[in-house]
XYZ file of C-alpha atoms in Angstrom:
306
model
C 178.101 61.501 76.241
C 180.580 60.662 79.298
C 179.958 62.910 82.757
C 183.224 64.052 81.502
C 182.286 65.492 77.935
C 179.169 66.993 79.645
C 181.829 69.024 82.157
C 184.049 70.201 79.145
C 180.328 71.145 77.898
C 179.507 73.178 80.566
C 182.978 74.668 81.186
C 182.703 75.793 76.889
C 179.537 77.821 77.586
C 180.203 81.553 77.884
C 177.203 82.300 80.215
C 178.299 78.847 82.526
C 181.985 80.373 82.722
C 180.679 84.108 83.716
C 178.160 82.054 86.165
C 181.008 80.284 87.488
C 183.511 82.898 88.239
C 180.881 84.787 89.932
C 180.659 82.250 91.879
C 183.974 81.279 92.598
C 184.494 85.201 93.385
C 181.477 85.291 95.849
C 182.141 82.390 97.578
C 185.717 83.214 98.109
C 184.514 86.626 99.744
C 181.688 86.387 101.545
C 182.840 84.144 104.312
C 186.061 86.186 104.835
C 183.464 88.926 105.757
C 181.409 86.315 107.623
C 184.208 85.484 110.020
C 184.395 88.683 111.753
C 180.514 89.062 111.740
C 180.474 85.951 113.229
C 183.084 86.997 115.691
C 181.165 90.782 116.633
C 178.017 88.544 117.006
C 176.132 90.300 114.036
C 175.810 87.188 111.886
C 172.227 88.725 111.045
C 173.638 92.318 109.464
C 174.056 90.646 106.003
C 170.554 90.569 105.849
C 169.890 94.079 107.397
C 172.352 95.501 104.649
C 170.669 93.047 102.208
C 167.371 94.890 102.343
C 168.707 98.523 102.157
C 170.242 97.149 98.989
C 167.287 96.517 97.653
C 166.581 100.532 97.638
C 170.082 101.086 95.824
C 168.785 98.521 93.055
C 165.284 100.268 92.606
C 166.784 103.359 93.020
C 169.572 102.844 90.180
C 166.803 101.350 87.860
C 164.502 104.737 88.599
C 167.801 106.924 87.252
C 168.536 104.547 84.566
C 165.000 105.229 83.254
C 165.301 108.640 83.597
C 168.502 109.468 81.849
C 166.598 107.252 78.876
C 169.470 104.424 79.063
C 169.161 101.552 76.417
C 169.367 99.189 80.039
C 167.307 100.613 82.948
C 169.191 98.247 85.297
C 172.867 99.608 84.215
C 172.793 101.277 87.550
C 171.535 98.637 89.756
C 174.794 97.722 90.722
C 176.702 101.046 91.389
C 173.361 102.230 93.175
C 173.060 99.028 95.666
C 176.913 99.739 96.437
C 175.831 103.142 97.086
C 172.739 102.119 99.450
C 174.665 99.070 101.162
C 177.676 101.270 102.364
C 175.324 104.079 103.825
C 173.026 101.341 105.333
C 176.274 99.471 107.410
C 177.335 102.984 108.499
C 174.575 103.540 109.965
C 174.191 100.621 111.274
C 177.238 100.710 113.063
C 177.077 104.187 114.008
C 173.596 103.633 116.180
C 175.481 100.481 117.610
C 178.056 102.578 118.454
C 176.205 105.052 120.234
C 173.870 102.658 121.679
C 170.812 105.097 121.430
C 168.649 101.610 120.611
C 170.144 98.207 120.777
C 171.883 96.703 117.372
C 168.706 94.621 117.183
C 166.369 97.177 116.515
C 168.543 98.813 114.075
C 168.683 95.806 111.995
C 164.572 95.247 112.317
C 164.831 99.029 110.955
C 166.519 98.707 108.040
C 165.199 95.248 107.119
C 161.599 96.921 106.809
C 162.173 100.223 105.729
C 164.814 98.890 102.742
C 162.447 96.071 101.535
C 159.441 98.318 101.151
C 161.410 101.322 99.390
C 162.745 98.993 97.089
C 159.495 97.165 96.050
C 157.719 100.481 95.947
C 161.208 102.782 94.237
C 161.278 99.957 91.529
C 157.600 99.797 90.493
C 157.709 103.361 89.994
C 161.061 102.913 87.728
C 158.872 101.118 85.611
C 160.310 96.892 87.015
C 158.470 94.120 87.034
C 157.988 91.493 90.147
C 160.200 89.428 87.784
C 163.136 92.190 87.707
C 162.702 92.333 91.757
C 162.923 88.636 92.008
C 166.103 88.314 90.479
C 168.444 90.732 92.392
C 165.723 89.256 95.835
C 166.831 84.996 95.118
C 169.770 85.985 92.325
C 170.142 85.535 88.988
C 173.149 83.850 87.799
C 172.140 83.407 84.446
C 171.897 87.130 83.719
C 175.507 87.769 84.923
C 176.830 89.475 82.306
C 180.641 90.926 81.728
C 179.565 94.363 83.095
C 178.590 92.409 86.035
C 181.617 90.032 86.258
C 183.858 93.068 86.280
C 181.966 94.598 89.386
C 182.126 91.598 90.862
C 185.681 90.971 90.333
C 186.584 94.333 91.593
C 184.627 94.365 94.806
C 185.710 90.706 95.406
C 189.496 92.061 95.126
C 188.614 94.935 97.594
C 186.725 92.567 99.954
C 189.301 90.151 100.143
C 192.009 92.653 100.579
C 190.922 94.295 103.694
C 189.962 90.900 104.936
C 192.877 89.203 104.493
C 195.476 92.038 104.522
C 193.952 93.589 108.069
C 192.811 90.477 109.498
C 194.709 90.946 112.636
C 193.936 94.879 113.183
C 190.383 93.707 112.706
C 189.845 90.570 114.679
C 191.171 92.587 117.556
C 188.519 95.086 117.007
C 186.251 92.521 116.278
C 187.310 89.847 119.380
C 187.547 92.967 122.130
C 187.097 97.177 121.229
C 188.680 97.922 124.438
C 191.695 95.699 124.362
C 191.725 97.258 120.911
C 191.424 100.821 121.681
C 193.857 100.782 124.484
C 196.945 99.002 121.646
C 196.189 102.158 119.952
C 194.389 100.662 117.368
C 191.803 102.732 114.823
C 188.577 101.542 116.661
C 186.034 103.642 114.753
C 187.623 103.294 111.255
C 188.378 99.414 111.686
C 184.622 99.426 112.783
C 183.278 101.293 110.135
C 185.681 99.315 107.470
C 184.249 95.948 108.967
C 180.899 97.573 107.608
C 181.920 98.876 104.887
C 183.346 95.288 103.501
C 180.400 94.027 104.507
C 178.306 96.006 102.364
C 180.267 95.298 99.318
C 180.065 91.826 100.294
C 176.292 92.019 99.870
C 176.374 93.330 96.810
C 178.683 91.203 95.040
C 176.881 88.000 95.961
C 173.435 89.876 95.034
C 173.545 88.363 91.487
C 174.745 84.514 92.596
C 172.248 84.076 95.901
C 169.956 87.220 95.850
C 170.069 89.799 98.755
C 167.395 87.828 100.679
C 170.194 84.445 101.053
C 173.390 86.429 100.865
C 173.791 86.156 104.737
C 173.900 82.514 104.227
C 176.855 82.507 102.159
C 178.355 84.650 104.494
C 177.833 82.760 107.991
C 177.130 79.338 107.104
C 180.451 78.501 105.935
C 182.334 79.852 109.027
C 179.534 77.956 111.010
C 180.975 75.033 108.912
C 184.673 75.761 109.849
C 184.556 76.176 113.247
C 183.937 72.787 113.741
C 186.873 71.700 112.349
C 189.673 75.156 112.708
C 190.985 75.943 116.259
C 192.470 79.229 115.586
C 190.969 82.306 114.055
C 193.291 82.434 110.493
C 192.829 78.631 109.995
C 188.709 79.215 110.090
C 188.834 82.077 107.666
C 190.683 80.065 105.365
C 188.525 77.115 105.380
C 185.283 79.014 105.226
C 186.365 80.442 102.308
C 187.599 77.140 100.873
C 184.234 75.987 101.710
C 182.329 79.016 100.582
C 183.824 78.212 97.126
C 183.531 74.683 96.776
C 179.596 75.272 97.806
C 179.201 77.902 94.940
C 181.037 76.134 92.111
C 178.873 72.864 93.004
C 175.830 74.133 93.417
C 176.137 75.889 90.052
C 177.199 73.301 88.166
C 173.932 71.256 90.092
C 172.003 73.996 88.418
C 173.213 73.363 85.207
C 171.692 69.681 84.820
C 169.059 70.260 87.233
C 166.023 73.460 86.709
C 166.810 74.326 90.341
C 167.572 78.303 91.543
C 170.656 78.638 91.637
C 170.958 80.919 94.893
C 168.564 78.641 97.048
C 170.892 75.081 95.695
C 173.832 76.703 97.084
C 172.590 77.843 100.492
C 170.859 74.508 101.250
C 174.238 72.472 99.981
C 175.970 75.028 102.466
C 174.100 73.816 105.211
C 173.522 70.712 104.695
C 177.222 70.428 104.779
C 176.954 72.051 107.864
C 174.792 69.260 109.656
C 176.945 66.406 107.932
C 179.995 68.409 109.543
C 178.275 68.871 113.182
C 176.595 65.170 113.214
C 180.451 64.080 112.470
C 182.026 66.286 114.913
C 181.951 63.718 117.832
C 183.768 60.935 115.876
C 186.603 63.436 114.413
C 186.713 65.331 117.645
C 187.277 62.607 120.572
C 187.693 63.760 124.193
C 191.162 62.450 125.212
C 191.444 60.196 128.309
C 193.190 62.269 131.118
C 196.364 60.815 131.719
C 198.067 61.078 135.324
C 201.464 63.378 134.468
C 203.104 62.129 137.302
C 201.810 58.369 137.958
C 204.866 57.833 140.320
C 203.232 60.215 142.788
C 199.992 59.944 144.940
C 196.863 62.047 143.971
C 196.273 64.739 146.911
C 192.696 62.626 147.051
C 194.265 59.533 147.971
C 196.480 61.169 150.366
C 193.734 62.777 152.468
C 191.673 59.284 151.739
C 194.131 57.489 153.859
C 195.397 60.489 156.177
C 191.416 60.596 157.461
C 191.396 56.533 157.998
């Protein structure tokens, strides 16, 4: 069988094309959200709202098993929505404030979400195997209920990304620049968090909460060495966000690797090949005299001092 009969293969399989348009979806997203984390300096919130996530998952599996549904994790993925957006808002209102530094926020929710989810979905009656899955991602249980979620959040996400991009880099690039144009500072804020929460939990299921800031970050990290403007690296982050999700996937599919921890480590290892090439695609220009026909004020006060 040809490399090419393998692809049509692959491509055939109903779970491999709900895998792959998760991924496709995700990795089109996430680094449109990454940008202006990446730009506020809070590359590390993915993980913060990550973790809270974790709670929505544990706590959407407790009230699956208590309404008796045939699938106790049919409200994983509404809950973790739920959880995320709470957890970003208030995030972002204690940064607002500044009652304790964003830092410390973060460390807050990264503890207190991972332990209430671990504990919330033993009680519900999950296994270490369930909480591994939506921790490192599970591609291979994506099912259409999942996909649609996905797709939905993805076309929300990439909406307010793309659509507002301007409104929201100014927030993002300088609040008081941005508050004195008139701008919404506190809703562009909170919708910067917002995004970002549905961000986590549409990549949940293709990289797990625990890697999703990957997907999110490394790709920009990735663009900016090549982009010089601010629209230019959004669009090649995402460019590259997909092309490391598809590939990585389809690694998985030959290869018994995790799927979420293949396409993080082919994100940055991309990332190295990218900054260890940077020098030779990115050569300093030799300065060049403008005006060679006149002397340089050095010279002149060279030979006015002889």
């Amino acid at each position: 069988m040809t490399w090419l009969d393998q692809i049509i293969t692959m491509l055939e399989w109903p779970l491999m094309q709900r895998a792959l348009l998760a991924a496709l979806l995700v990795g089109a997203a996430a680094p449109v959200v990454g940008t202006f984390l990446v730009q506020r300096r809070l590359a590390l919130m993915g993980d913060g709202i990550g973790h809270v996530a974790l709670t929505g998952v544990a706590l959407g599996w407790l009230v699956g098993n208590w309404a008796n549904l045939a699938q106790h994790d049919t409200l994983a993925v509404p809950g973790a929505v739920v959880a995320a957006i709470v957890g970003s808002v208030v995030i972002e209102l204690v940064r607002e404030r500044g009652r304790t530094s964003g830092d410390l926020a973060l460390a807050i929710m990264f503890y207190g979400g991972i332990a209430g989810g671990v504990l919330l979905i033993k009680v519900a009656g999950g296994t270490n195997a369930n909480l591994m899955a939506y921790l490192f991602g599970s591609i291979s249980t994506v099912s259409g209920g999942d996909l649609w979620w996905t797709a939905a959040l993805a076309v929300v996400v990439l909406g307010a990304g793309v659509g507002l991009r301007t409104a929201l880099f100014s927030v993002s690039y300088d609040e008081e620049f941005a508050r004195g144009s008139g701008l919404p500072v506190r809703f562009l804020n909170m919708l910067i968090a917002t995004v970002a929460a549905l961000t986590v939990t549409i990549a949940m299921r293709v990289v797990g909460l625990l890697l999703v800031s990957a997907l999110m970050i490394v790709p920009v990290a990735i663009a900016q060495v090549f982009a010089r403007s601010f629209g230019r690296t959004m669009a090649l982050a995402s460019a590259i966000g997909v092309a490391v999700s598809v590939v990585g996937l389809s690694v998985t599919y030959w290869q018994d690797y995790p799927p979420g921890a293949t396409i993080v480590v082919l994100a940055i290892l991309v990332y190295a090949i990218a900054v260890t090439l940077r020098p030779l695609i990115h050569r300093p220009t030799p300065h060049r005299d403008p005006h060679p026909d006149v002397p340089d004020d050095v010279l002149l006060a060279t030979s006015a001092r002889d």
